[in-house]
Each structure stands twice: as structure tokens, then as C-alpha cells.
Short mmCIF file of C-alpha atoms and ligand atoms in Angstrom, two decimals:
data_model
loop_
_atom_site.label_atom_id
_atom_site.label_comp_id
_atom_site.label_asym_id
_atom_site.label_seq_id
_atom_site.Cartn_x
_atom_site.Cartn_y
_atom_site.Cartn_z
CA MET A 1 24.39 5.68 4.46
CA ASN A 2 24.09 5.27 0.71
CA LEU A 3 21.88 2.52 -0.64
CA GLN A 4 23.47 0.03 -3.04
CA ASN A 5 20.24 -0.11 -5.05
CA ASP A 6 18.28 3.14 -5.00
CA LEU A 7 16.48 2.62 -8.34
CA ILE A 8 13.02 3.00 -6.80
CA LEU A 9 13.94 6.24 -5.03
CA ARG A 10 15.44 7.68 -8.19
CA ALA A 11 12.44 6.62 -10.28
CA ALA A 12 10.11 8.20 -7.70
CA ARG A 13 12.02 11.50 -7.81
CA GLY A 14 12.01 11.49 -11.61
CA GLU A 15 15.77 10.93 -11.89
CA LYS A 16 17.32 8.73 -14.54
CA THR A 17 17.31 4.94 -13.99
CA GLU A 18 19.27 2.39 -16.00
CA ARG A 19 16.37 -0.07 -15.79
CA THR A 20 12.81 -0.10 -14.47
CA PRO A 21 12.72 -1.03 -10.77
CA VAL A 22 10.21 -3.58 -9.47
CA TRP A 23 8.52 -4.56 -6.21
CA LEU A 24 5.16 -6.21 -5.52
CA MET A 25 2.31 -5.14 -3.30
CA ARG A 26 1.73 -7.76 -0.59
CA GLN A 27 5.13 -9.34 -1.27
CA ALA A 28 5.72 -9.73 2.48
CA GLY A 29 3.75 -12.75 3.59
CA ARG A 30 1.09 -14.48 1.54
CA VAL A 31 2.97 -16.27 -1.26
CA LEU A 32 6.22 -17.39 0.29
CA PRO A 33 6.37 -20.89 1.83
CA GLU A 34 9.20 -19.42 3.92
CA TYR A 35 6.65 -16.96 5.40
CA ARG A 36 4.12 -19.68 6.15
CA GLU A 37 6.82 -21.71 7.91
CA VAL A 38 7.70 -18.86 10.26
CA ARG A 39 4.00 -18.02 10.67
CA ALA A 40 3.05 -21.58 11.68
CA LYS A 41 5.38 -21.29 14.68
CA MET A 42 3.70 -18.08 15.86
CA GLY A 43 0.23 -17.16 17.10
CA GLY A 44 -2.34 -15.00 15.32
CA PHE A 45 -1.73 -12.28 12.74
CA LYS A 46 -1.75 -9.45 15.29
CA GLU A 47 0.94 -11.14 17.35
CA LEU A 48 3.03 -11.41 14.18
CA VAL A 49 2.59 -7.75 13.38
CA LYS A 50 3.57 -6.85 16.95
CA SER A 51 6.72 -8.96 16.93
CA PRO A 52 9.50 -6.83 15.43
CA GLU A 53 11.81 -9.83 14.95
CA PHE A 54 9.17 -11.74 12.98
CA ALA A 55 8.17 -8.65 10.98
CA CYS A 56 11.83 -8.02 10.14
CA GLU A 57 12.39 -11.60 8.99
CA VAL A 58 9.40 -11.72 6.63
CA THR A 59 10.06 -8.19 5.33
CA VAL A 60 13.55 -9.20 4.18
CA GLN A 61 12.46 -12.57 2.71
CA PRO A 62 11.18 -11.24 -0.65
CA VAL A 63 14.40 -9.27 -1.18
CA ASP A 64 16.43 -12.47 -0.77
CA ILE A 65 14.02 -14.90 -2.44
CA LEU A 66 12.30 -12.84 -5.15
CA GLY A 67 15.03 -10.30 -5.87
CA VAL A 68 12.75 -7.25 -5.66
CA ASP A 69 14.20 -3.72 -5.62
CA ALA A 70 12.55 -2.69 -2.33
CA ALA A 71 11.26 -4.17 0.90
CA ILE A 72 7.88 -3.19 2.39
CA ILE A 73 7.51 -3.38 6.13
CA PHE A 74 5.34 -6.30 7.29
CA SER A 75 2.41 -4.70 9.10
CA ASP A 76 -1.19 -3.83 8.27
CA ILE A 77 -3.21 -0.70 7.57
CA LEU A 78 -5.52 -1.63 10.49
CA VAL A 79 -2.90 -0.87 13.14
CA ILE A 80 -4.15 2.74 12.95
CA PRO A 81 -7.75 2.09 14.12
CA GLU A 82 -6.32 -0.05 16.89
CA ALA A 83 -3.90 2.69 17.99
CA MET A 84 -6.86 5.11 18.01
CA GLY A 85 -8.74 2.83 20.39
CA LEU A 86 -10.82 0.68 18.03
CA ASP A 87 -9.73 -2.90 18.36
CA TYR A 88 -9.85 -5.45 15.51
CA GLU A 89 -9.46 -9.19 15.16
CA MET A 90 -7.99 -10.93 12.11
CA VAL A 91 -10.24 -13.94 11.59
CA GLU A 92 -8.45 -16.83 9.90
CA SER A 93 -9.38 -17.10 6.20
CA ARG A 94 -12.09 -14.43 6.61
CA GLY A 95 -10.24 -11.19 7.22
CA PRO A 96 -10.58 -8.30 9.66
CA LEU A 97 -13.44 -7.95 12.11
CA PHE A 98 -14.12 -5.00 14.44
CA PRO A 99 -16.20 -6.12 17.45
CA LYS A 100 -17.27 -2.50 17.97
CA THR A 101 -17.81 -0.09 15.06
CA ILE A 102 -18.13 3.69 14.72
CA ARG A 103 -21.71 4.97 14.46
CA THR A 104 -22.12 8.28 16.26
CA ALA A 105 -20.34 11.55 16.98
CA ALA A 106 -19.80 10.28 20.54
CA ASP A 107 -17.99 7.21 19.13
CA VAL A 108 -15.66 9.50 17.18
CA GLU A 109 -15.20 11.73 20.22
CA ALA A 110 -14.07 8.71 22.26
CA LEU A 111 -11.26 7.87 19.81
CA ARG A 112 -7.81 9.27 20.41
CA VAL A 113 -5.35 10.67 17.90
CA ALA A 114 -2.59 8.07 17.69
CA ASN A 115 0.91 9.16 18.47
CA GLY A 116 3.14 7.20 16.08
CA VAL A 117 6.13 6.94 18.37
CA ASP A 118 4.34 5.61 21.47
CA ASP A 119 1.22 3.84 20.20
CA LEU A 120 2.93 2.20 17.24
CA SER A 121 6.44 1.77 18.62
CA TYR A 122 6.40 -1.91 17.57
CA VAL A 123 6.24 -0.87 13.88
CA CYS A 124 9.11 1.58 14.40
CA ASP A 125 11.13 -1.15 16.14
CA ALA A 126 10.44 -3.49 13.21
CA ILE A 127 11.60 -0.78 10.77
CA ARG A 128 14.83 -0.21 12.70
CA LEU A 129 15.58 -3.95 12.84
CA THR A 130 14.77 -4.33 9.14
CA LYS A 131 17.00 -1.43 8.11
CA ALA A 132 19.87 -3.12 9.95
CA ALA A 133 19.06 -6.52 8.41
CA LEU A 134 18.85 -5.05 4.89
CA GLY A 135 22.26 -3.46 5.32
CA ASN A 136 21.60 -0.73 2.72
CA ARG A 137 20.85 -3.22 -0.05
CA VAL A 138 17.46 -1.79 -1.10
CA PRO A 139 15.08 0.91 0.18
CA LEU A 140 12.42 0.11 2.78
CA ILE A 141 8.84 1.20 2.04
CA GLY A 142 6.63 2.35 4.90
CA PHE A 143 2.85 2.57 4.46
CA ALA A 144 -0.55 3.45 5.85
CA GLY A 145 -4.13 3.21 4.71
CA ALA A 146 -5.75 6.33 3.26
CA PRO A 147 -8.26 7.95 5.66
CA TRP A 148 -11.33 6.95 3.60
CA THR A 149 -10.29 3.27 3.47
CA ILE A 150 -9.59 3.29 7.23
CA LEU A 151 -12.97 4.93 7.91
CA ALA A 152 -14.59 2.28 5.71
CA TYR A 153 -13.30 -0.53 7.95
CA MET A 154 -14.04 1.36 11.19
CA VAL A 155 -17.68 1.97 10.22
CA GLU A 156 -18.40 -1.23 8.29
CA GLY A 157 -16.64 -3.43 10.85
CA SER A 158 -15.33 -5.93 8.31
CA GLY A 159 -14.60 -6.39 4.64
CA SER A 160 -17.63 -6.04 2.35
CA LYS A 161 -18.50 -6.09 -1.35
CA THR A 162 -20.27 -2.73 -1.25
CA PHE A 163 -19.21 -1.07 2.04
CA SER A 164 -22.76 0.26 2.10
CA LYS A 165 -22.70 0.96 5.86
CA ALA A 166 -19.59 3.09 5.40
CA LYS A 167 -21.10 4.87 2.39
CA ARG A 168 -24.39 5.39 4.23
CA PHE A 169 -22.37 7.09 6.97
CA LEU A 170 -21.03 9.63 4.42
CA TYR A 171 -24.58 10.41 3.24
CA THR A 172 -26.29 10.52 6.64
CA GLU A 173 -23.53 11.77 8.97
CA PRO A 174 -21.23 13.89 6.79
CA GLN A 175 -20.05 16.09 9.67
CA THR A 176 -19.24 13.11 11.87
CA ALA A 177 -17.49 11.50 8.90
CA HIS A 178 -15.30 14.58 8.51
CA ALA A 179 -14.53 14.58 12.23
CA LEU A 180 -13.46 10.92 11.98
CA LEU A 181 -11.40 11.53 8.82
CA GLU A 182 -9.69 14.42 10.61
CA LYS A 183 -8.65 12.19 13.53
CA ILE A 184 -7.46 9.43 11.19
CA THR A 185 -5.47 11.97 9.15
CA GLN A 186 -3.70 13.38 12.20
CA SER A 187 -2.94 9.86 13.45
CA THR A 188 -1.62 8.82 10.03
CA ILE A 189 0.67 11.84 9.74
CA HIS A 190 2.16 11.08 13.17
CA TYR A 191 2.48 7.42 12.23
CA LEU A 192 4.16 7.93 8.84
CA LYS A 193 6.53 10.53 10.28
CA ALA A 194 7.50 8.01 12.96
CA GLN A 195 8.09 5.38 10.26
CA VAL A 196 10.37 7.80 8.39
CA ALA A 197 12.25 8.70 11.59
CA ALA A 198 12.78 4.97 12.17
CA GLY A 199 14.20 4.54 8.67
CA ALA A 200 11.46 4.17 6.02
CA ASP A 201 12.88 5.48 2.72
CA LEU A 202 9.55 6.16 1.01
CA VAL A 203 5.89 5.78 1.95
CA GLN A 204 2.80 4.49 0.19
CA ILE A 205 -0.79 5.44 1.01
CA PHE A 206 -3.20 2.58 0.16
CA ASP A 207 -6.70 3.72 -0.76
CA SER A 208 -8.04 0.24 -1.47
CA TRP A 209 -11.70 1.31 -1.49
CA ALA A 210 -11.26 4.51 -3.50
CA GLY A 211 -13.21 3.17 -6.48
CA ILE A 212 -16.53 2.77 -4.69
CA LEU A 213 -17.01 6.52 -4.10
CA SER A 214 -18.46 8.90 -6.65
CA PRO A 215 -16.02 11.49 -8.03
CA ALA A 216 -17.74 14.21 -5.97
CA GLN A 217 -17.57 12.12 -2.80
CA TYR A 218 -13.94 11.30 -3.46
CA ARG A 219 -13.16 15.01 -3.79
CA GLU A 220 -14.98 15.76 -0.55
CA PHE A 221 -14.16 12.80 1.73
CA ALA A 222 -10.92 11.30 0.41
CA LEU A 223 -8.62 13.50 -1.64
CA PRO A 224 -8.21 16.49 0.74
CA TYR A 225 -7.08 14.17 3.53
CA ILE A 226 -4.63 12.31 1.29
CA ALA A 227 -3.29 15.70 0.18
CA ARG A 228 -2.67 16.69 3.80
CA ILE A 229 -0.78 13.50 4.54
CA SER A 230 1.24 13.82 1.39
CA GLU A 231 2.05 17.47 2.15
CA ALA A 232 3.26 16.53 5.63
CA LEU A 233 5.60 13.85 4.29
CA HIS A 234 6.85 14.84 0.85
CA THR A 235 9.82 16.92 1.96
CA LEU A 236 11.05 13.96 4.01
CA VAL A 237 10.63 11.04 1.59
CA PRO A 238 8.92 10.30 -1.76
CA VAL A 239 5.18 9.63 -1.40
CA THR A 240 3.11 7.15 -3.46
CA VAL A 241 -0.69 7.32 -3.61
CA PHE A 242 -2.56 4.20 -4.76
CA ALA A 243 -6.27 4.87 -5.23
CA LYS A 244 -7.52 1.51 -6.47
CA ASP A 245 -10.27 1.54 -9.12
CA ALA A 246 -10.56 5.34 -9.01
CA HIS A 247 -10.21 6.05 -12.73
CA PHE A 248 -12.05 9.30 -12.28
CA ILE A 249 -9.49 10.82 -9.92
CA ARG A 250 -6.33 10.35 -12.00
CA ARG A 251 -6.35 13.91 -13.34
CA ASP A 252 -6.73 15.32 -9.81
CA LEU A 253 -3.91 13.09 -8.54
CA GLY A 254 -1.69 14.43 -11.30
CA GLN A 255 -2.23 17.89 -9.80
CA LEU A 256 -1.37 16.81 -6.26
CA SER A 257 1.95 18.60 -6.20
CA SER A 258 3.19 16.96 -3.00
CA CYS A 259 3.07 13.36 -4.21
CA HIS A 260 5.75 11.73 -6.35
CA THR A 261 4.21 8.47 -7.57
CA ILE A 262 0.69 7.39 -8.54
CA GLY A 263 -0.16 3.69 -8.28
CA LEU A 264 -2.35 2.27 -11.05
CA ASP A 265 -4.48 -0.87 -10.98
CA TRP A 266 -4.60 -3.24 -13.98
CA THR A 267 -7.78 -1.71 -15.39
CA MET A 268 -6.01 1.60 -16.03
CA ASP A 269 -4.34 2.05 -19.40
CA ALA A 270 -0.73 3.23 -19.22
CA THR A 271 -0.91 5.76 -22.09
CA GLU A 272 -4.26 7.19 -21.02
CA SER A 273 -3.08 7.43 -17.40
CA ARG A 274 0.06 9.28 -18.46
CA GLN A 275 -2.07 11.75 -20.42
CA LEU A 276 -4.44 12.32 -17.51
CA ILE A 277 -1.75 12.50 -14.83
CA GLY A 278 0.81 14.47 -16.85
CA PRO A 279 4.59 14.18 -17.11
CA ASP A 280 5.55 15.19 -13.57
CA LYS A 281 4.65 12.00 -11.71
CA THR A 282 6.12 8.53 -11.63
CA LEU A 283 3.58 5.81 -12.43
CA GLN A 284 3.56 2.51 -10.54
CA GLY A 285 1.98 -0.75 -11.64
CA ASN A 286 0.09 -2.36 -13.12
CA ALA A 287 0.00 -6.01 -14.24
CA ASP A 288 -3.09 -8.04 -13.34
CA PRO A 289 -2.13 -10.24 -10.36
CA CYS A 290 -3.97 -13.09 -12.15
CA LEU A 291 -1.40 -12.89 -14.96
CA LEU A 292 0.83 -14.82 -12.57
CA TYR A 293 -1.47 -17.87 -12.85
CA SER A 294 -0.38 -18.02 -16.48
CA ASP A 295 2.60 -19.96 -17.95
CA PHE A 296 6.14 -18.62 -17.70
CA ALA A 297 6.37 -17.48 -21.35
CA THR A 298 3.13 -15.48 -21.09
CA ILE A 299 4.17 -13.86 -17.82
CA LYS A 300 7.44 -12.77 -19.38
CA ALA A 301 5.85 -11.49 -22.61
CA GLU A 302 3.16 -9.53 -20.73
CA ALA A 303 5.69 -8.04 -18.30
CA HIS A 304 7.74 -6.81 -21.26
CA LYS A 305 4.64 -5.43 -22.97
CA MET A 306 3.85 -3.50 -19.78
CA LEU A 307 7.37 -2.03 -19.66
CA ARG A 308 7.10 -0.85 -23.27
CA GLN A 309 3.72 0.77 -22.58
CA PHE A 310 5.05 2.78 -19.62
CA GLY A 311 8.39 3.71 -21.18
CA SER A 312 11.89 3.54 -19.76
CA GLN A 313 11.68 6.38 -17.21
CA ARG A 314 9.36 7.42 -14.36
CA HIS A 315 7.95 3.92 -14.01
CA ILE A 316 8.07 1.53 -11.04
CA ALA A 317 6.93 -1.93 -12.14
CA ASN A 318 4.43 -3.65 -9.86
CA LEU A 319 1.14 -5.47 -10.02
CA GLY A 320 -2.15 -3.58 -10.16
CA HIS A 321 -3.03 -4.89 -6.67
CA GLY A 322 -1.52 -7.25 -4.12
CA LEU A 323 -0.29 -10.78 -4.76
CA TYR A 324 -2.90 -13.48 -4.15
CA PRO A 325 -2.09 -16.09 -1.51
CA ASP A 326 -2.32 -19.06 -3.89
CA LEU A 327 0.18 -17.78 -6.49
CA GLU A 328 3.28 -19.89 -7.00
CA LYS A 329 6.54 -18.40 -5.89
CA ASP A 330 8.31 -19.39 -9.16
CA LYS A 331 5.73 -17.52 -11.22
CA VAL A 332 6.16 -14.45 -9.03
CA ARG A 333 9.91 -14.67 -9.47
CA CYS A 334 9.45 -15.02 -13.21
CA PHE A 335 7.62 -11.65 -13.29
CA VAL A 336 10.35 -9.95 -11.25
CA ASP A 337 13.11 -11.46 -13.43
CA ALA A 338 11.29 -10.47 -16.62
CA VAL A 339 11.32 -6.82 -15.52
CA LYS A 340 14.95 -6.92 -14.43
CA GLU A 341 16.30 -8.56 -17.60
CA PHE A 342 14.38 -6.36 -20.07
CA GLN A 343 16.63 -4.48 -22.47
CA TRP A 344 15.49 -1.29 -24.15
O1 LIG B 1 2.64 -5.47 1.11
C1 LIG B 1 3.10 -6.19 2.01
O2 LIG B 1 3.49 -7.34 1.81
C2 LIG B 1 3.23 -5.60 3.41
C3 LIG B 1 2.27 -6.06 4.36
C4 LIG B 1 0.82 -5.68 4.20
C5 LIG B 1 -0.22 -6.46 4.78
N1 LIG B 1 -1.41 -5.79 4.60
C6 LIG B 1 -0.02 -7.75 5.48
C7 LIG B 1 -1.16 -8.68 5.63
C8 LIG B 1 0.21 -4.55 3.62
C9 LIG B 1 0.82 -3.42 2.81
C10 LIG B 1 -1.19 -4.64 3.89
C11 LIG B 1 -2.15 -3.60 3.46
C12 LIG B 1 -3.58 -3.84 3.63
N2 LIG B 1 -4.23 -4.50 4.63
C13 LIG B 1 -4.55 -3.30 2.77
C14 LIG B 1 -4.26 -2.38 1.58
C15 LIG B 1 -3.81 -3.12 0.39
C16 LIG B 1 -4.85 -3.94 -0.30
O3 LIG B 1 -4.67 -5.16 -0.34
O4 LIG B 1 -5.83 -3.38 -0.80
C17 LIG B 1 -5.81 -3.70 3.25
C18 LIG B 1 -7.16 -3.37 2.64
C19 LIG B 1 -5.59 -4.46 4.43
C20 LIG B 1 -6.61 -5.07 5.34
C21 LIG B 1 -6.45 -6.55 5.46
N3 LIG B 1 -5.39 -7.20 6.08
C22 LIG B 1 -7.33 -7.56 4.99
C23 LIG B 1 -8.63 -7.28 4.25
C24 LIG B 1 -6.79 -8.81 5.33
C25 LIG B 1 -7.39 -10.19 5.14
C26 LIG B 1 -7.29 -10.73 3.81
C27 LIG B 1 -5.89 -10.67 3.19
O5 LIG B 1 -5.68 -9.70 2.48
O6 LIG B 1 -5.08 -11.57 3.42
C28 LIG B 1 -5.54 -8.57 5.97
C29 LIG B 1 -4.62 -9.59 6.48
C30 LIG B 1 -3.18 -9.53 6.08
N4 LIG B 1 -2.45 -8.37 5.98
C31 LIG B 1 -2.34 -10.64 5.78
C32 LIG B 1 -1.06 -10.11 5.51
C33 LIG B 1 0.20 -10.87 5.20
C34 LIG B 1 -2.75 -12.13 5.81
C35 LIG B 1 -2.58 -12.59 7.22
C36 LIG B 1 -2.22 -14.02 7.41
O7 LIG B 1 -1.08 -14.43 7.12
O8 LIG B 1 -3.10 -14.69 7.95
#
């Protein structure tokens, strides 16, 4: 079935678009009072993620309420560790917590490679329901965490400023780290392929903790695994790689022939990024999420400045990271509208 609005898919493939498309990382959940209302009626975060009807409802909300050009499936990157046998809890107002963490080769050995269709069938069910609910209005984005970021949570056991336990693991147990990254990569390929089979129109790989590795470590422990995932998916759907804070890897990402779009955070200059990445990729981003605390006129002016910096083609407007929970919905809408009304 043809999508009524396929701007994001065309931008990702480098085809002509009549205006710059826009969506927002973490648009599902977090800022919408409509999300919090539905959430209050339900149990914990994991129950929400495992309820396809709920996931479908909050995935479609930003399309209706904010007018974005794509939906992103309501789920979390941490469903992969869980499907591999490492359970997590989402602690209210604190974030994820893994009661047991990965320390030894035997721990890695005990993990299984997740099979997307069986272990994560609830995400596929949510995607199928959402595709039906969207009725071909806009594309649906599927996603997964990048192997390094998933390893970071599995070894650290929670969020952290430095992820020093996870980084220590790379220095002290490099072989075990590679064995773990291998299992995560295989699981992620199965998972993303299952998302595409269920109806995801493009996929994004979130490497949220990319920027804490050295360039050499990133080339050893992160990039090759992202490349494998991207290679396994790119003939099926466009692939976006978002390596947050990893300035140093932009040139390498530009040479990753299998990926279509590179996500940029707000610290990365548009012109410099284009030079480093080259002409053959679409760039996604990159307004500072804190811009949306500003007044309406400033939000609009800065959104337009961003569009001029990136140019009229091969750009998908977004923030440089996810929306913050305390942003006002009207300010978020103002950013989306500013992108959509901009005239070249
Ligand atoms: O983008 C979307 O709206 C789709 C849904 C989505 C969620 N998490 C829902 C969620 C996506 C794409 C993610 C990705 C994710 N999850 C990342 C990568 C992106 C990034 O922000 O860097 C990471 C690192 C996680 C792990 C995670 N999940 C953390 C650290 C936390 C706690 C703090 C937080 O961000 O809110 C979560 C919880 C989470 N994931 C919530 C939502 C809506 C909040 C849960 C709630 O309502 O209580």
C-alpha cells in the first residue's frame, strides 16, 4: 500500500522532497498529557511495552497531536537484553536497573541469541496494530539499541555518568566483550528483521553512549557491529545510525555504504558534518532539545536557521536527542509547525 506521506522515506533514500520532513526522538510518551493519562491507568513501564494495544495508542498519538511526518514504535532498547535472558526493571523516576549484570565469559555463554519473531512477538504485534491504526498516513519507524550501548547497560547494570564498569570490561575482558557484542548483534538483526516483516518502514539504531569511547575503541567495539546490522537491513528498508556525541566517527559513518541516514546531536555543526560525511547520506537532526524551553518566536527562528544550515534536500529535521519529559506540548508543536511551514 502506498503511503500518503512518504517524505521521510524519500529523504532517507536521497530522493527529492518538496519540504523537509520532521519527527522527534522520544515523541512517543514523555511529553504528551494524553500519554500520561493512558499510562496512569496501566501498571509499570514494562507492562506498557508488552501491551500491543497501549503501545499502538501512544505510538499514533504524536502523529495526531503533534503532526509529525513519522511514527516511532513505543518500546525500549532494553527489550533486547531481556529477550537474551537478562532481566531489567524500570525504576520510577530513576531509570533502568539490571538485578544481575554481565561479568564473565560464563555469563555471556548463558545468554541466548534472541529470535525476533518468538521472543519479541509483542513488539511485532504492536507494529502490526499500529500500521493498521495509521492507515498509511505516515511511515512507522522501528528501532534497536546499537550493540555497544546495549552492552553498556548489561555490564553497568544501570544508567551512569561515566559507564566506567562497562568501559573497564572493554579494557580487561576484550574477548568476552566481543563475544557479548556478537550475541547482541545477532539478536538485533533477528529483531529488526522481525520489525520490518511486521511493517516497520525504516529502522534507527540508537548508539546513545557512542561518545564515551575513544575513536580506536569505537572502531573496534562499536562500528563493525553497527555495520553488520546495517548490512543485514539496508536492502529491506532505509537505515539510520545515531551515534550520540561521537564527533570523531562522522567520517567513518559517511563511508558506511549500507546506511542511508546519519543522526547528529546538537553539538555537531551541519556544514562540518556534511563535509565529513560526504554527499551520499541524509543527515538527521539536530536542534538542542532545550531550545524548546524557549519562547515561541525563538523556537521558530532557530528551527528555520537549522533548516537553512542543512539545505533543502537530504535532511530529516529532528532534535539532537530525545524530548525531555518536562517540555510543554505547545512548544514541541511549535517546532514541528516551524519546520513544516518553512518556505525556501
Ligand atoms: O522515541 C520514542 O518515543 C519511542 C520510544 C522509546 C523509548 N525509549 C520509550 C521510553 C525509544 C526510542 C527509547 C530508546 C531508548 N531507551 C534509548 C535510546 C535513546 C536515548 O534516549 O538515548 C535509551 C538509552 C533507553 C533506555 C531507557 N529507557 C532509559 C535510560 C529510561 C529512563 C529514563 C528516560 O529516558 O525516561 C527509559 C525509560 C523510557 N523509555 C520511557 C519511555 C517513554 C519513560 C518511561 C515512563 O513513562 O516511565
